[in-house]
Tab-separated table of C-alpha atoms in Angstrom:
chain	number	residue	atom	x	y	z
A	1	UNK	CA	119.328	115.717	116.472
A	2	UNK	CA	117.089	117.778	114.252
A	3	UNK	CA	115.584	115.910	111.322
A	4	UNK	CA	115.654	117.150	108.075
A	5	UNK	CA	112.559	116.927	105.852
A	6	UNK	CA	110.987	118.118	102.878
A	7	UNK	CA	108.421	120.882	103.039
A	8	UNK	CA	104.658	119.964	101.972
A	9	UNK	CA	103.847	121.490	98.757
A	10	UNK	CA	101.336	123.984	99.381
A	11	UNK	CA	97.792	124.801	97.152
A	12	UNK	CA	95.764	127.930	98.041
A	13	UNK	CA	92.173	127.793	96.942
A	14	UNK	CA	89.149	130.167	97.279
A	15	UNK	CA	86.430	128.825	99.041
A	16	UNK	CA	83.901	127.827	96.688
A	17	UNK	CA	86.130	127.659	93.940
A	18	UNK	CA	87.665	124.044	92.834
A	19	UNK	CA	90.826	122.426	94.349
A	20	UNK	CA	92.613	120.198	92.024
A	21	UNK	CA	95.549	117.911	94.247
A	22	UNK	CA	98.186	115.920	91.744
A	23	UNK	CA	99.980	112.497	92.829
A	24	UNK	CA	102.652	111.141	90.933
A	25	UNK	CA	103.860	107.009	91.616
A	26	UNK	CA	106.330	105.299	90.339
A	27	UNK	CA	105.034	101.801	90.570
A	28	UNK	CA	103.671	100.514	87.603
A	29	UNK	CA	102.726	97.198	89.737
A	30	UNK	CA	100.307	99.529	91.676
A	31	UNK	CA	96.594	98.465	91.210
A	32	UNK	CA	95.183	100.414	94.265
A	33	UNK	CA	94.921	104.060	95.385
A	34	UNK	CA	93.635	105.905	97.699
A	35	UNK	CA	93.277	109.451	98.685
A	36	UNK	CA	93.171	110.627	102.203
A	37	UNK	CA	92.737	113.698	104.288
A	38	UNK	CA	94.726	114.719	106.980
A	39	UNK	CA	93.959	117.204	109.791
A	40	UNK	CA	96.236	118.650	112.303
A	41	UNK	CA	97.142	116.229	115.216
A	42	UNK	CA	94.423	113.579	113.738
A	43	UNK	CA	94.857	110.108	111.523
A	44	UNK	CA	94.452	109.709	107.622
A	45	UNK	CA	90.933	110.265	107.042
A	46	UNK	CA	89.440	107.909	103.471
A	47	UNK	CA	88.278	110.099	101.195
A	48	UNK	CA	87.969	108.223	97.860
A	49	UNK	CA	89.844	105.300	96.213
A	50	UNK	CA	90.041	103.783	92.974
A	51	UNK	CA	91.374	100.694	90.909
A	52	UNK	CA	93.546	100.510	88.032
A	53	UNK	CA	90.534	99.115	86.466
A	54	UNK	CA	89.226	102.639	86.461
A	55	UNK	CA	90.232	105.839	85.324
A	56	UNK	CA	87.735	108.330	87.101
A	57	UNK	CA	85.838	107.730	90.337
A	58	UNK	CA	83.207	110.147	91.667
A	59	UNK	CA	81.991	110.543	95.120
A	60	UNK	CA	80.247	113.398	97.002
A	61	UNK	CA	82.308	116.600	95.734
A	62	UNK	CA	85.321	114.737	95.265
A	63	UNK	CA	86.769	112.973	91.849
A	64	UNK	CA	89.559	111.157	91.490
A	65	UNK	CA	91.296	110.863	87.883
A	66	UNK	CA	94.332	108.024	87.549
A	67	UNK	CA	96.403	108.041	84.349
A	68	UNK	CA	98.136	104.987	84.323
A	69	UNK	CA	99.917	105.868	81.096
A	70	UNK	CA	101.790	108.802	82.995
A	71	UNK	CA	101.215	107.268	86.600
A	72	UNK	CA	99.683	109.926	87.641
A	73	UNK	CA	96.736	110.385	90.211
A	74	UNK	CA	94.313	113.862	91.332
A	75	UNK	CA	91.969	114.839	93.775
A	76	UNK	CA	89.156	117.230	92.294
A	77	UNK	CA	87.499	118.875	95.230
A	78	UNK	CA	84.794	120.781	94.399
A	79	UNK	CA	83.375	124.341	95.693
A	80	UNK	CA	85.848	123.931	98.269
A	81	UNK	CA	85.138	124.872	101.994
A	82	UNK	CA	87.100	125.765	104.802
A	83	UNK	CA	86.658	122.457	106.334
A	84	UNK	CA	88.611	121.284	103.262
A	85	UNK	CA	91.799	122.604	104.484
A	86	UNK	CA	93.789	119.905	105.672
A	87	UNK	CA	96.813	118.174	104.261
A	88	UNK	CA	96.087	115.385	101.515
A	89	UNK	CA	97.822	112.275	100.891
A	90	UNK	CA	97.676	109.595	98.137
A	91	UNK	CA	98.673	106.110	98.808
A	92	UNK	CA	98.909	103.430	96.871
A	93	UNK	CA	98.756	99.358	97.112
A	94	UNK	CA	100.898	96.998	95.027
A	95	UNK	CA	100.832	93.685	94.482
A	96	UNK	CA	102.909	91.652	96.166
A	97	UNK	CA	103.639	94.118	98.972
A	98	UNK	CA	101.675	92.175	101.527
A	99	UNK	CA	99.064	94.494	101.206
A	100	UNK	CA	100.546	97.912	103.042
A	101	UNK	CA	100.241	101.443	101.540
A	102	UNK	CA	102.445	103.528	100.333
A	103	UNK	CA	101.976	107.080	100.808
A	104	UNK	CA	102.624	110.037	98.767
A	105	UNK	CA	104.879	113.296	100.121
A	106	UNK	CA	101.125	115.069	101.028
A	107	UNK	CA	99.286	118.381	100.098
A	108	UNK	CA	98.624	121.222	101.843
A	109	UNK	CA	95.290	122.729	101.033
A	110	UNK	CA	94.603	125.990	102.761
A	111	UNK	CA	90.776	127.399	101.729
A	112	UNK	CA	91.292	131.123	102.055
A	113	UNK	CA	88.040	133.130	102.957
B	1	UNK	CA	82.098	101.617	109.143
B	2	UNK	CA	84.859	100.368	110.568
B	3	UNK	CA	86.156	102.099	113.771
B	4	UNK	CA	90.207	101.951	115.068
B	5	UNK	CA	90.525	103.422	118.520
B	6	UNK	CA	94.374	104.721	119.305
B	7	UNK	CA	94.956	105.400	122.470
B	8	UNK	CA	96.516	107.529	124.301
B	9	UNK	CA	96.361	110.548	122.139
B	10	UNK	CA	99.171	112.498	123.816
B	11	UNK	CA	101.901	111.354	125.953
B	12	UNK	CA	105.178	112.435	127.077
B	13	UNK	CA	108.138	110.767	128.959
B	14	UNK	CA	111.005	111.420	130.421
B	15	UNK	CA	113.813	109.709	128.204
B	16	UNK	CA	115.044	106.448	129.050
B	17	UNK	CA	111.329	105.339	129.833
B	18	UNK	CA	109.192	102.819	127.552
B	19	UNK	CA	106.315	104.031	126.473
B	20	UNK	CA	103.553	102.010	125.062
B	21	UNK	CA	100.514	102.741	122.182
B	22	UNK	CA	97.594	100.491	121.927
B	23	UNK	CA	95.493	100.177	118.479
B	24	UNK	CA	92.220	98.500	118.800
B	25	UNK	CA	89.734	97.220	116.227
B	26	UNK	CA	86.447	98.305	117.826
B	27	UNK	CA	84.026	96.972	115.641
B	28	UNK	CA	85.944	94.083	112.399
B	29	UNK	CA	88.872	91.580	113.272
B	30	UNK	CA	92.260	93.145	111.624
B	31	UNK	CA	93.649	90.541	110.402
B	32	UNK	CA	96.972	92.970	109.446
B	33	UNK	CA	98.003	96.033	111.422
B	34	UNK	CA	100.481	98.842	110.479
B	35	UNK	CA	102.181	100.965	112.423
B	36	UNK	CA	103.497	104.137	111.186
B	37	UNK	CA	105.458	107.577	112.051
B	38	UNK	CA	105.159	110.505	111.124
B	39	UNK	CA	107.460	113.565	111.521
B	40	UNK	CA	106.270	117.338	110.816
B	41	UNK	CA	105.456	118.185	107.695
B	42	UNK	CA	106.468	114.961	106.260
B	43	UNK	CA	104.477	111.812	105.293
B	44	UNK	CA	103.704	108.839	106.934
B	45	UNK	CA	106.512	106.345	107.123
B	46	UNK	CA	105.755	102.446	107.733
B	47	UNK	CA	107.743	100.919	110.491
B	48	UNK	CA	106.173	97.749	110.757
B	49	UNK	CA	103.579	95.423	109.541
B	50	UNK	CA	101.825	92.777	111.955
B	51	UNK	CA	99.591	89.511	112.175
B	52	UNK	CA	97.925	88.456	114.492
B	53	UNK	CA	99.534	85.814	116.480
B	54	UNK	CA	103.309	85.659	114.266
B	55	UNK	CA	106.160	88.224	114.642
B	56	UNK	CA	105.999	91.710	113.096
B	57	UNK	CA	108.078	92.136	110.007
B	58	UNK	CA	109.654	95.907	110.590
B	59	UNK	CA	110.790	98.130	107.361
B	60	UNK	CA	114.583	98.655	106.758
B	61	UNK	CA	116.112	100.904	109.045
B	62	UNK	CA	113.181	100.612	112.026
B	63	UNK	CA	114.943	98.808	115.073
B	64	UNK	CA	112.932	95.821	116.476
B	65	UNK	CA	114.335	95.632	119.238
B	66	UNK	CA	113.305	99.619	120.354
B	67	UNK	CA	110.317	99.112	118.613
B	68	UNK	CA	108.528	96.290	120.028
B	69	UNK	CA	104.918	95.372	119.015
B	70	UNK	CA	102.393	92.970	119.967
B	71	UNK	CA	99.535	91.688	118.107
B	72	UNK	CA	98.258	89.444	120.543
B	73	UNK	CA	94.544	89.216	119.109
B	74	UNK	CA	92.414	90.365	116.518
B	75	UNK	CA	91.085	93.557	117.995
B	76	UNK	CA	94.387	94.597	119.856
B	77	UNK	CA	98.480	95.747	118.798
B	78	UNK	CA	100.255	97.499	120.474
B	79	UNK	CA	103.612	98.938	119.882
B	80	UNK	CA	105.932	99.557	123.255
B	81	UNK	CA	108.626	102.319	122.454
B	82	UNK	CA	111.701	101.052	124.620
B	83	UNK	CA	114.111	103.072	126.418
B	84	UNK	CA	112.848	106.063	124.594
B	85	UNK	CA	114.925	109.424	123.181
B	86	UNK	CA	114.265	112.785	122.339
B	87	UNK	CA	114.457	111.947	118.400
B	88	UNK	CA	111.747	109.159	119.108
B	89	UNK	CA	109.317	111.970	119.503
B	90	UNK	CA	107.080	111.993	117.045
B	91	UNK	CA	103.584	111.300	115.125
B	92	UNK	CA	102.672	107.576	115.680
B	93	UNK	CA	99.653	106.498	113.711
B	94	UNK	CA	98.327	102.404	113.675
B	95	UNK	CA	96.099	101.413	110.514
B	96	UNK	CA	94.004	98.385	110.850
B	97	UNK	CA	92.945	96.014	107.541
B	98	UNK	CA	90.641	93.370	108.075
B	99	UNK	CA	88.779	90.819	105.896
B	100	UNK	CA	85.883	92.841	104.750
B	101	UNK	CA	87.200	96.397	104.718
B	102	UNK	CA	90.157	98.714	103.645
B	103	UNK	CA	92.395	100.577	105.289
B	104	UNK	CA	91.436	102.438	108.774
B	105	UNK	CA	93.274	104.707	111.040
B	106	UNK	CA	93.653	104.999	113.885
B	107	UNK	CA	93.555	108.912	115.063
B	108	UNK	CA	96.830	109.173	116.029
B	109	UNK	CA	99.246	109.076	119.426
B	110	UNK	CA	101.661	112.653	119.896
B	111	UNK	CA	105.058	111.128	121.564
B	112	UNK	CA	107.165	113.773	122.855
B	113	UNK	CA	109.926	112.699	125.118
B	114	UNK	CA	111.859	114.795	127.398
């Protein structure tokens, strides 16, 4: 039968302005995250991770900010391309889960022109 | 970096068939592989988690018995999708772990059964 599931939120960016992406997790046990990118008919791509060591993480255009006091995790992309469009997912690692993710409900980022 | 090869990419069956997905370490020993699926415009969903050379330990809900996977070395699981449905059809992805690196994906296998 037809599945019922919930639609991706959506975020509509500019190219060349910045893309901001929000996670929320519920785990407090959750010492790992990651973010990944997602294109049509393709695998999780890595992005960027951080530990709950951390609080901000840079890499090449991307940031990631985690806020441990509200659980909360973003994605800064910045002067975002076309090639940026993709869905994103965050996923996160607790301990004592035998090491598997857990993945946020995902992102749609469309880069308009 | 590390490199997952998933394979095939696309396949499609006639329903009743088995249909089986191979997920291959090309270049680090995965000691742990996942196997998820993913439906349209939802997110990925772990069926099962395996080791190489023990049994697969499959999420709540996930049938073992339809879902059948292998981890037979360090470089190779596969995941055999028994007498298969319509609502089988989906987005299978495998993600490989090994000692010395994170998390890597494989790019995906498109089930559709007819």
């Amino acid at each position: 039968g037809e599945s019922v599931g919930l639609h991706l939120p959506t975020l509509s960016v500019q190219e060349g302005d910045n893309s901001i992406i929000n996670c929320a997790y519920s785990n407090s046990a959750s010492d790992y995250f990651i973010w990944y990118k997602q294109e049509s008919g393709k695998g999780p791509q890595f992005i960027i991770d951080i530990r709950s060591n951390m609080d901000k993480r840079q890499g090449q255009r991307v940031t990631v900010l985690l806020n441990k006091t509200v659980k909360h995790l973003s994605l800064q992309i910045a002067a975002t391309q076309p090639g940026d469009s993709a869905v994103y997912f965050c996923a996160e690692n607790s301990l004592g889960s035998a090491r598997q993710l857990t993945f946020g409900s995902g992102t749609q980022l469309t880069v308009l022109p | 970096g590390a490199v997952v090869s998933q394979h095939p990419s696309r396949v499609i069956c006639k329903s009743g068939t088995s249909v089986k997905i191979e997920c291959r370490s090309l270049d680090f020993q995965a000691t742990t592989m996942f196997w998820y699926r993913q439906f349209p415009k939802q997110s990925l969903m772990l069926m099962a988690t395996s080791n190489e050379g023990s049994k697969a330990t499959y999420e709540q809900g996930v049938e073992k018995d339809k879902f059948l996977i292998n981890h037979a070395s360090l470089t190779l699981s596969t995941l055999t999708v028994t007498s298969a449905h319509p609502e089988d059809s989906s987005f299978y992805i495998c993600s490989a772990r090994g000692q010395s690196y994170g998390y890597t994906f494989g790019s995906g296998t498109r089930l559709t059964v007819v």
